[in-house]
Amino acid sequence: MAAEASSSQLPKSVYDSRRHVGIHKERVSNVSSTDYPGHYPGEDHSWNLQKFKKKLQVKVQRLSTRSIEFDLVGVDASIANAFRRILIAEVPTIAIEHVYIWNNTSVIHDEVLAHRIGLVPLNVDPEFQEFRTSSGINATPNDRNTVVFKLSVACERNPKAPKGSIGQYINEYVKSGDLVWEPQGEQRSIFEVDPAPTNKDIVLAKLRPGQEVEMELHAIKGVGKEHAKWSPVATASYRLHPLIILNPDKPVPRYLATKFAECFSPGVVKVSIDERNMRKDSVSREVLRHPEFEGCVELKRIRDWFIFNIESEGAYTPERLLPESIKVMRAKIASIRKAAEALLTGGDGEGASADGDVEMGDA
Amino acid sequence: MVMADNVPKIKILKGAEADLSAATYQIHDESHTIGNALRWMIMKNPKVEFCGYSVPHPSENHINLRIQMYDGLSSLDALLTALSNLDDVCLTIGDAYRTSLTQDDYEKWEEKS
């Protein structure tokens, strides 16, 4: 088998062993990053924006209406992880929080139904709404902080349905598509699309003739760390780019080539390794189980090559999600900086008012 | 979401050096998200002897960030520098992402929701 890792589609720099996380049969090695000042004698690893800009690579790989895959290369895990965490827990969305039940004669309890309704993803752009606050103008509901829906469904028998056929009932299901938006104040001119659930077919309750639900729903802005219903993503995850290195001193015997290739995800290893497809490998470590391949191959992951995959719940288009998380991250940095600068001028912080938050209302 | 009132965003914990060459900062309403990123950026500073952070308890809404400096330098200055460097990182990544999104050729596909 003419297995070579040449015809390099991946940049040569991925073979820098400092960038490798080792994958072994029963453990991983070299997990921590080492690019700190003082780690390697005589080398400068202090922060340098120009070097960072040169090394950084962001490349969108796939984009759909609901998800995005992009590569983030050249950053530390702490930075990539910050964006992942912000995407899940701190990018705001709108979700139903207050449910006013006028009537519910269905078999599903008020609080259970309210909980189910809260989890319905809405298509409202959070940009156009403000957070509720404990004081000031946003302490009470208004058209800038609350989106109102009505839900009114009553089930009855279908007199036209032949006996024994399906479709005996009208309004057998209460679905998310039954939510009716009630525009408040200026909302009709503010929202680009009418607020509605992103999926109209979510069953919220089942009814039988004579049963009905009637309620008013108030949706407000929130973040995923308070409740997962406000999370803008279905998943936001990354994995490290896989790397398969063949040992030139111990090539895989020709008659074992097929078996060798089958140890990897489809398309990764053909007659030779397809470097562009290395990213598809699941790093199952199957090769390491076969004694005949011992020493033939090394499995690695590239420590600073993050393959992000983000699925949007629908409030944001997928390509908007990373910029939104960067916005949140910068707001966090700004608020800490403001407080730190206050410490700098106001002496030590013990008991001193170094609150970085802006007070609402008149001072 | 209700903002916590009257809690300072940053508190310097007892036991800090008078010149702030070594201090622990308690940052309110933050988590691993900013803690680890900030720790990494502070450690990129060669004048920093030690930097580490912890979330003292999962039900308490703050992190403790410890910074110790060489040469009696101010850890508060190191914190401020790291914060502005971290902001540069965010800007750089945002710009690179926007460039890729508008200029690169990538696969676009239809996904049923």
Coordinates of C-alpha atoms in Angstrom, one line a residue:
Chain A
M1 CA 0.0 0.0 0.0
A2 CA 1.5 3.3 -1.1
A3 CA 0.2 5.0 1.9
E4 CA 1.8 8.4 2.1
A5 CA 0.7 11.6 3.8
S6 CA 2.1 13.8 1.0
S7 CA 0.1 15.7 -1.7
S8 CA -0.7 17.9 1.3
Q9 CA -4.1 19.3 1.3
L10 CA -3.7 20.2 4.9
P11 CA -1.2 22.9 5.7
K12 CA 2.3 21.6 6.6
S13 CA 2.1 23.3 10.0
V14 CA -0.4 20.7 11.2
Y15 CA 2.5 18.3 11.6
D16 CA 4.0 20.5 14.3
S17 CA 4.1 18.1 17.2
R18 CA 3.4 20.8 19.7
R19 CA -0.1 21.2 18.2
H20 CA -0.9 17.5 18.7
V21 CA -3.0 15.8 21.2
G22 CA -2.1 12.1 21.2
I23 CA -4.8 9.4 21.0
H24 CA -3.8 6.1 22.4
K25 CA -5.6 2.8 23.0
E26 CA -6.7 3.6 26.4
R27 CA -5.7 7.2 27.1
V28 CA -5.0 10.5 25.6
S29 CA -1.7 12.5 25.9
N30 CA -0.5 16.1 25.7
V31 CA -3.9 17.5 26.4
S32 CA -2.8 20.9 27.8
S33 CA -1.6 23.8 25.8
T34 CA 2.0 24.8 26.4
D35 CA 2.2 28.2 24.6
Y36 CA 2.8 30.3 27.7
P37 CA 5.8 32.5 28.5
G38 CA 8.4 30.6 30.4
H39 CA 7.3 27.2 29.3
Y40 CA 10.0 26.8 26.6
P41 CA 13.3 28.4 27.6
G42 CA 14.3 31.2 25.3
E43 CA 11.1 31.3 23.4
D44 CA 8.7 34.2 23.4
H45 CA 5.1 33.2 23.9
S46 CA 3.8 36.5 25.3
W47 CA 0.6 37.9 23.8
N48 CA 1.1 39.4 20.4
L49 CA -1.9 40.5 18.4
Q50 CA -0.1 40.6 15.1
K51 CA 1.1 37.0 15.5
F52 CA -2.4 36.0 16.5
K53 CA -3.9 37.6 13.5
K54 CA -1.4 35.8 11.2
K55 CA -2.1 32.4 12.8
L56 CA -5.9 32.8 13.1
Q57 CA -8.0 31.1 10.5
V58 CA -11.8 31.1 10.4
K59 CA -13.4 29.2 7.6
V60 CA -17.1 28.5 7.0
Q61 CA -17.5 24.9 5.7
R62 CA -21.2 24.3 5.4
L63 CA -24.3 26.4 5.9
S64 CA -27.9 25.5 5.8
T65 CA -31.1 27.2 6.9
R66 CA -30.8 25.7 10.3
S67 CA -27.1 24.9 11.0
I68 CA -23.6 26.0 10.3
E69 CA -20.2 24.3 10.4
F70 CA -17.1 26.3 10.5
D71 CA -13.4 25.9 11.5
L72 CA -11.8 28.0 14.1
V73 CA -8.0 27.5 13.9
G74 CA -5.3 29.1 16.0
V75 CA -7.1 29.8 19.2
D76 CA -6.8 28.3 22.7
A77 CA -9.4 26.0 23.9
S78 CA -10.4 28.5 26.6
I79 CA -11.5 31.0 23.9
A80 CA -13.3 28.4 21.7
N81 CA -15.0 27.1 24.8
A82 CA -16.1 30.6 25.9
F83 CA -17.9 31.1 22.6
R84 CA -19.5 27.6 22.8
R85 CA -20.7 28.3 26.4
I86 CA -22.1 31.7 25.4
L87 CA -23.9 30.3 22.5
I88 CA -25.7 27.8 24.7
A89 CA -26.4 29.9 27.8
E90 CA -26.0 33.6 27.2
V91 CA -27.2 34.6 23.7
P92 CA -30.7 35.9 24.4
T93 CA -34.0 34.8 22.7
I94 CA -37.7 35.3 23.3
A95 CA -39.7 32.5 24.9
I96 CA -43.1 32.3 26.6
E97 CA -42.8 32.9 30.3
H98 CA -46.2 33.9 31.6
V99 CA -49.3 31.8 30.9
Y100 CA -52.7 33.1 31.9
I101 CA -55.1 30.3 31.8
W102 CA -58.8 31.3 31.5
N103 CA -60.0 27.8 30.8
N104 CA -58.5 24.4 30.6
T105 CA -60.7 21.4 30.6
S106 CA -58.2 19.1 28.8
V107 CA -56.7 16.2 30.7
I108 CA -53.3 17.8 30.8
H109 CA -52.7 19.9 34.0
D110 CA -52.4 23.6 33.8
E111 CA -48.8 23.7 35.0
V112 CA -47.7 20.9 32.7
L113 CA -49.3 22.5 29.7
A114 CA -47.8 25.9 30.6
H115 CA -44.4 24.2 30.8
R116 CA -44.8 22.6 27.4
I117 CA -45.9 25.9 25.9
G118 CA -42.8 27.6 27.4
L119 CA -40.5 25.3 25.5
V120 CA -42.0 26.1 22.0
P121 CA -39.3 27.9 20.0
L122 CA -40.4 31.3 18.6
N123 CA -39.2 33.1 15.5
V124 CA -39.0 36.5 17.2
D125 CA -35.8 38.4 16.5
P126 CA -34.5 39.3 20.1
E127 CA -32.9 42.4 18.7
F128 CA -36.3 44.1 18.7
Q129 CA -37.1 43.4 22.4
E130 CA -35.6 44.4 25.7
F131 CA -35.0 42.5 28.9
R132 CA -37.5 42.8 31.8
T133 CA -35.9 44.6 34.7
S134 CA -36.7 44.9 38.4
S135 CA -37.2 48.7 38.2
G136 CA -37.7 51.3 35.6
I137 CA -39.8 51.3 32.4
N138 CA -39.2 47.6 31.7
A139 CA -40.4 46.4 35.1
T140 CA -44.0 46.2 33.7
P141 CA -45.1 44.6 30.4
N142 CA -45.1 46.9 27.4
D143 CA -44.7 46.5 23.6
R144 CA -40.9 46.8 23.9
N145 CA -40.5 43.8 26.3
T146 CA -43.5 41.4 25.8
V147 CA -44.9 39.5 22.9
V148 CA -48.5 38.3 23.5
F149 CA -50.2 35.2 22.0
K150 CA -53.7 33.9 22.4
L151 CA -54.4 30.2 22.5
S152 CA -58.0 29.2 22.1
V153 CA -59.0 25.7 21.0
A154 CA -62.2 23.8 21.5
C155 CA -62.7 20.2 20.4
E156 CA -66.0 18.9 19.0
R157 CA -67.4 16.0 17.1
N158 CA -67.2 16.0 13.3
P159 CA -70.8 15.4 12.2
K160 CA -69.7 14.7 8.6
A161 CA -67.2 12.0 9.4
P162 CA -68.4 8.5 8.4
K163 CA -68.6 6.1 11.4
G164 CA -65.4 4.3 12.3
S165 CA -63.2 6.5 10.0
I166 CA -60.4 8.7 11.2
G167 CA -61.2 12.3 11.7
Q168 CA -64.1 11.9 14.1
Y169 CA -63.1 15.0 15.9
I170 CA -62.5 18.6 15.0
N171 CA -59.5 20.2 16.9
E172 CA -58.4 16.9 18.3
Y173 CA -54.9 18.3 18.9
V174 CA -53.7 21.6 20.3
K175 CA -50.7 22.4 18.2
S176 CA -48.1 25.2 18.3
G177 CA -49.6 26.5 15.1
D178 CA -52.7 27.4 17.0
L179 CA -50.9 30.2 18.8
V180 CA -52.3 33.5 17.5
W181 CA -50.1 36.6 17.8
E182 CA -51.8 39.7 19.3
P183 CA -49.8 42.7 18.2
Q184 CA -49.2 45.3 21.0
G185 CA -48.5 49.0 20.4
E186 CA -46.0 49.5 17.6
Q187 CA -45.1 45.8 17.2
R188 CA -46.7 45.3 13.9
S189 CA -44.4 47.8 12.3
I190 CA -41.3 46.8 14.2
F191 CA -41.2 43.0 13.5
E192 CA -40.1 42.0 10.1
V193 CA -42.0 38.7 10.2
D194 CA -45.0 38.1 12.3
P195 CA -44.1 36.3 15.6
A196 CA -45.0 32.7 15.5
P197 CA -43.6 29.3 16.5
T198 CA -40.8 28.1 14.2
N199 CA -42.5 24.7 14.0
K200 CA -46.3 24.7 13.7
D201 CA -46.7 21.0 14.3
I202 CA -45.7 20.6 17.9
V203 CA -48.6 18.8 19.8
L204 CA -49.2 20.7 23.0
A205 CA -52.3 18.8 24.2
K206 CA -54.9 16.3 23.0
L207 CA -58.6 17.1 23.3
R208 CA -61.9 15.2 23.1
P209 CA -65.3 16.7 22.3
G210 CA -66.4 19.1 25.0
Q211 CA -62.8 19.9 26.1
E212 CA -61.2 23.2 25.5
V213 CA -58.2 25.4 26.3
E214 CA -58.2 29.2 26.4
M215 CA -55.2 31.2 27.5
E216 CA -53.1 34.2 27.1
L217 CA -49.3 33.8 26.7
H218 CA -46.7 36.4 27.4
A219 CA -43.2 35.8 25.8
I220 CA -40.3 37.8 27.2
K221 CA -36.5 38.0 26.5
G222 CA -34.2 35.8 28.5
V223 CA -31.0 33.7 28.4
G224 CA -30.3 30.0 28.4
K225 CA -28.6 30.0 31.8
E226 CA -31.9 30.9 33.4
H227 CA -33.9 28.3 31.5
A228 CA -33.0 26.1 28.5
K229 CA -36.1 27.4 26.6
W230 CA -34.2 30.6 26.0
S231 CA -31.2 28.9 24.5
P232 CA -30.9 29.9 20.8
V233 CA -29.3 26.7 19.7
A234 CA -30.3 23.0 19.6
T235 CA -26.6 22.1 19.8
A236 CA -23.4 24.1 19.8
S237 CA -20.3 22.0 19.9
Y238 CA -16.8 21.6 18.6
R239 CA -14.4 18.8 18.1
L240 CA -10.7 18.9 17.4
H241 CA -9.5 18.2 13.9
P242 CA -8.4 14.6 13.6
L243 CA -4.9 13.7 12.3
I244 CA -3.7 10.3 11.1
I245 CA 0.0 9.9 10.7
L246 CA 1.4 6.9 8.9
N247 CA 4.8 5.5 10.0
P248 CA 7.0 5.6 6.9
D249 CA 9.2 2.9 8.4
K250 CA 6.4 0.4 8.8
P251 CA 4.0 0.6 5.9
V252 CA 0.7 -1.3 6.0
P253 CA 1.1 -4.6 4.0
R254 CA -0.8 -4.5 0.7
Y255 CA -3.0 -7.5 1.5
L256 CA -4.2 -5.7 4.7
A257 CA -5.0 -2.4 2.9
T258 CA -8.8 -2.9 2.9
K259 CA -8.9 -4.0 6.4
F260 CA -6.8 -1.0 7.4
A261 CA -9.1 1.4 5.5
E262 CA -12.1 0.0 7.2
C263 CA -10.7 0.9 10.6
F264 CA -11.5 4.5 9.8
S265 CA -14.7 6.4 8.9
P266 CA -15.8 6.1 5.3
G267 CA -13.9 8.2 2.9
V268 CA -11.0 9.0 5.2
V269 CA -8.5 6.3 4.1
K270 CA -8.6 5.1 0.5
V271 CA -5.4 3.7 -1.1
S272 CA -3.7 6.6 0.6
I273 CA -5.0 9.0 3.2
D274 CA -7.2 11.7 1.8
E275 CA -6.1 14.6 3.9
R276 CA -9.2 16.7 3.1
N277 CA -11.3 13.9 4.4
M278 CA -9.3 13.5 7.6
R279 CA -11.8 15.8 9.3
K280 CA -14.6 13.2 8.8
D281 CA -12.8 10.6 10.9
S282 CA -14.6 9.7 14.1
V283 CA -11.2 8.7 15.7
S284 CA -12.7 5.4 16.8
R285 CA -9.3 4.0 17.6
E286 CA -10.3 0.8 15.8
V287 CA -6.8 0.6 14.1
L288 CA -5.1 0.5 17.5
R289 CA -7.0 -2.8 18.4
H290 CA -5.3 -4.8 15.6
P291 CA -1.9 -6.2 16.4
E292 CA -0.9 -6.3 12.7
F293 CA -1.2 -2.5 12.5
E294 CA 0.9 -1.8 15.6
G295 CA 3.4 0.9 14.9
C296 CA 1.9 1.6 11.5
V297 CA -0.1 4.6 12.4
E298 CA -0.4 7.4 15.0
L299 CA -3.7 9.0 15.8
K300 CA -3.7 12.7 16.8
R301 CA -6.0 15.6 17.2
I302 CA -4.9 19.2 16.4
R303 CA -5.2 21.1 19.7
D304 CA -6.0 24.5 18.2
W305 CA -8.2 23.4 15.3
F306 CA -11.8 23.6 16.4
I307 CA -14.5 22.3 14.1
F308 CA -17.7 24.0 15.3
N309 CA -21.1 22.8 14.6
I310 CA -24.1 25.0 15.6
E311 CA -27.7 24.2 15.0
S312 CA -30.1 27.1 15.4
E313 CA -33.5 26.9 17.0
G314 CA -34.8 29.4 14.6
A315 CA -34.7 32.8 16.4
Y316 CA -31.4 33.6 14.7
T317 CA -30.2 32.5 11.3
P318 CA -27.3 30.1 11.9
E319 CA -24.7 32.4 10.5
R320 CA -25.7 35.2 13.0
L321 CA -25.1 33.1 16.0
L322 CA -21.3 33.4 16.4
P323 CA -21.4 37.2 15.9
E324 CA -24.1 37.4 18.6
S325 CA -21.9 35.3 21.0
I326 CA -19.0 37.6 20.3
K327 CA -21.2 40.6 21.1
V328 CA -22.1 39.0 24.4
M329 CA -18.5 38.2 25.2
R330 CA -17.4 41.8 24.5
A331 CA -20.2 43.1 26.7
K332 CA -19.0 40.9 29.5
I333 CA -15.4 42.1 29.0
A334 CA -16.6 45.7 29.0
S335 CA -18.5 45.3 32.2
I336 CA -15.6 43.7 34.0
R337 CA -13.2 46.4 32.6
K338 CA -15.5 49.1 33.9
A339 CA -15.5 47.6 37.3
A340 CA -11.7 47.1 37.3
E341 CA -11.1 50.7 36.2
A342 CA -13.3 51.8 39.1
L343 CA -11.0 49.8 41.4
L344 CA -8.0 51.5 39.9
T345 CA -9.3 55.0 40.7
G346 CA -11.4 54.2 43.8
G347 CA -8.7 52.4 45.9
D348 CA -9.4 48.9 47.2
G349 CA -12.7 47.3 46.4
E350 CA -13.6 46.1 49.9
G351 CA -17.0 47.7 50.5
A352 CA -16.4 50.4 47.8
S353 CA -19.1 50.8 45.2
A354 CA -17.4 49.4 42.1
D355 CA -20.6 48.3 40.5
G356 CA -20.2 47.9 36.8
D357 CA -23.9 47.8 36.2
V358 CA -25.8 50.8 35.0
E359 CA -28.6 51.9 37.3
M360 CA -31.9 52.1 35.6
G361 CA -34.1 55.1 35.9
D362 CA -33.2 58.6 37.0
A363 CA -30.2 59.0 39.3
Chain B
M1 CA -33.9 38.6 33.9
V2 CA -33.4 40.5 37.1
M3 CA -30.1 42.2 37.6
A4 CA -28.5 41.7 41.0
D5 CA -28.5 45.1 42.7
N6 CA -25.9 46.6 45.0
V7 CA -23.4 43.7 44.5
P8 CA -20.1 45.1 43.3
K9 CA -19.0 43.5 40.0
I10 CA -15.4 43.0 41.3
K11 CA -14.3 42.7 44.9
I12 CA -10.7 42.4 46.0
L13 CA -10.6 39.6 48.6
K14 CA -8.8 40.0 52.0
G15 CA -5.1 39.2 52.0
A16 CA -4.1 41.1 48.9
E17 CA -0.7 42.8 48.9
A18 CA -0.9 46.5 49.6
D19 CA 0.6 47.3 46.2
L20 CA -1.7 44.7 44.5
S21 CA 1.3 42.7 43.3
A22 CA -0.7 39.7 44.5
A23 CA -4.4 39.7 44.8
T24 CA -7.6 37.6 44.5
Y25 CA -10.4 39.3 42.6
Q26 CA -13.9 38.1 43.1
I27 CA -15.9 38.7 40.0
H28 CA -19.7 38.6 40.4
D29 CA -22.1 37.1 37.9
E30 CA -19.4 35.3 35.9
S31 CA -18.5 31.7 35.3
H32 CA -16.0 29.4 33.5
T33 CA -16.9 31.2 30.3
I34 CA -14.9 34.4 31.1
G35 CA -12.8 32.8 33.9
N36 CA -10.8 30.4 31.8
A37 CA -10.4 32.8 28.9
L38 CA -9.2 35.6 31.2
R39 CA -6.9 33.2 33.0
W40 CA -5.4 32.2 29.7
M41 CA -4.9 35.7 28.5
I42 CA -3.4 36.8 31.9
M43 CA -1.0 33.9 31.7
K44 CA 0.2 35.1 28.3
N45 CA 1.8 38.0 30.2
P46 CA 5.5 37.3 31.0
K47 CA 5.3 39.5 34.1
V48 CA 2.7 37.2 35.7
E49 CA 4.1 34.7 38.2
F50 CA 0.9 32.9 38.7
C51 CA -2.7 33.1 37.6
G52 CA -5.6 30.8 38.3
Y53 CA -9.3 30.9 38.8
S54 CA -12.0 28.9 40.5
V55 CA -15.7 28.7 40.8
P56 CA -15.8 28.3 44.6
H57 CA -19.3 26.7 44.7
P58 CA -21.8 25.9 41.9
S59 CA -24.6 27.6 43.7
E60 CA -22.7 30.8 44.2
N61 CA -22.8 33.2 41.3
H62 CA -19.1 34.3 41.2
I63 CA -15.6 33.3 40.4
N64 CA -12.3 34.0 42.2
L65 CA -9.4 35.0 40.1
R66 CA -5.9 35.0 41.6
I67 CA -3.1 36.9 40.1
Q68 CA 0.5 37.1 41.4
M69 CA 3.1 39.4 39.7
Y70 CA 6.8 39.5 39.3
D71 CA 8.8 42.6 40.3
G72 CA 6.0 44.0 42.5
L73 CA 4.0 45.1 39.5
S74 CA 0.3 45.7 39.8
S75 CA -2.0 42.7 39.2
L76 CA -4.8 45.2 38.5
D77 CA -2.9 46.6 35.5
A78 CA -2.3 43.0 34.3
L79 CA -6.0 42.3 34.5
L80 CA -6.9 45.5 32.6
T81 CA -4.3 44.7 29.9
A82 CA -5.7 41.1 29.6
L83 CA -9.2 42.4 29.3
S84 CA -8.4 44.7 26.4
N85 CA -6.3 42.0 24.7
L86 CA -9.3 39.6 25.0
D87 CA -11.5 42.2 23.4
D88 CA -9.0 42.3 20.5
V89 CA -9.3 38.5 20.2
C90 CA -13.1 38.8 19.9
L91 CA -12.8 41.6 17.3
T92 CA -10.2 39.6 15.3
I93 CA -12.3 36.4 15.3
G94 CA -15.4 38.4 14.4
D95 CA -13.7 40.0 11.4
A96 CA -12.2 36.8 10.2
Y97 CA -15.6 35.0 10.4
R98 CA -17.3 37.8 8.5
T99 CA -14.7 37.7 5.8
S100 CA -15.1 33.9 5.4
L101 CA -18.9 34.1 5.4
T102 CA -19.0 36.8 2.7
Q103 CA -16.0 35.7 0.5
D104 CA -15.4 32.0 0.9
D105 CA -16.9 29.4 -1.3
Y106 CA -18.7 26.9 1.0
E107 CA -21.4 24.3 0.7
K108 CA -25.0 25.5 1.1
W109 CA -27.7 23.0 1.7
E110 CA -31.3 22.6 2.4
E111 CA -32.2 21.4 5.9
K112 CA -35.7 20.4 7.0
S113 CA -36.6 21.7 10.4

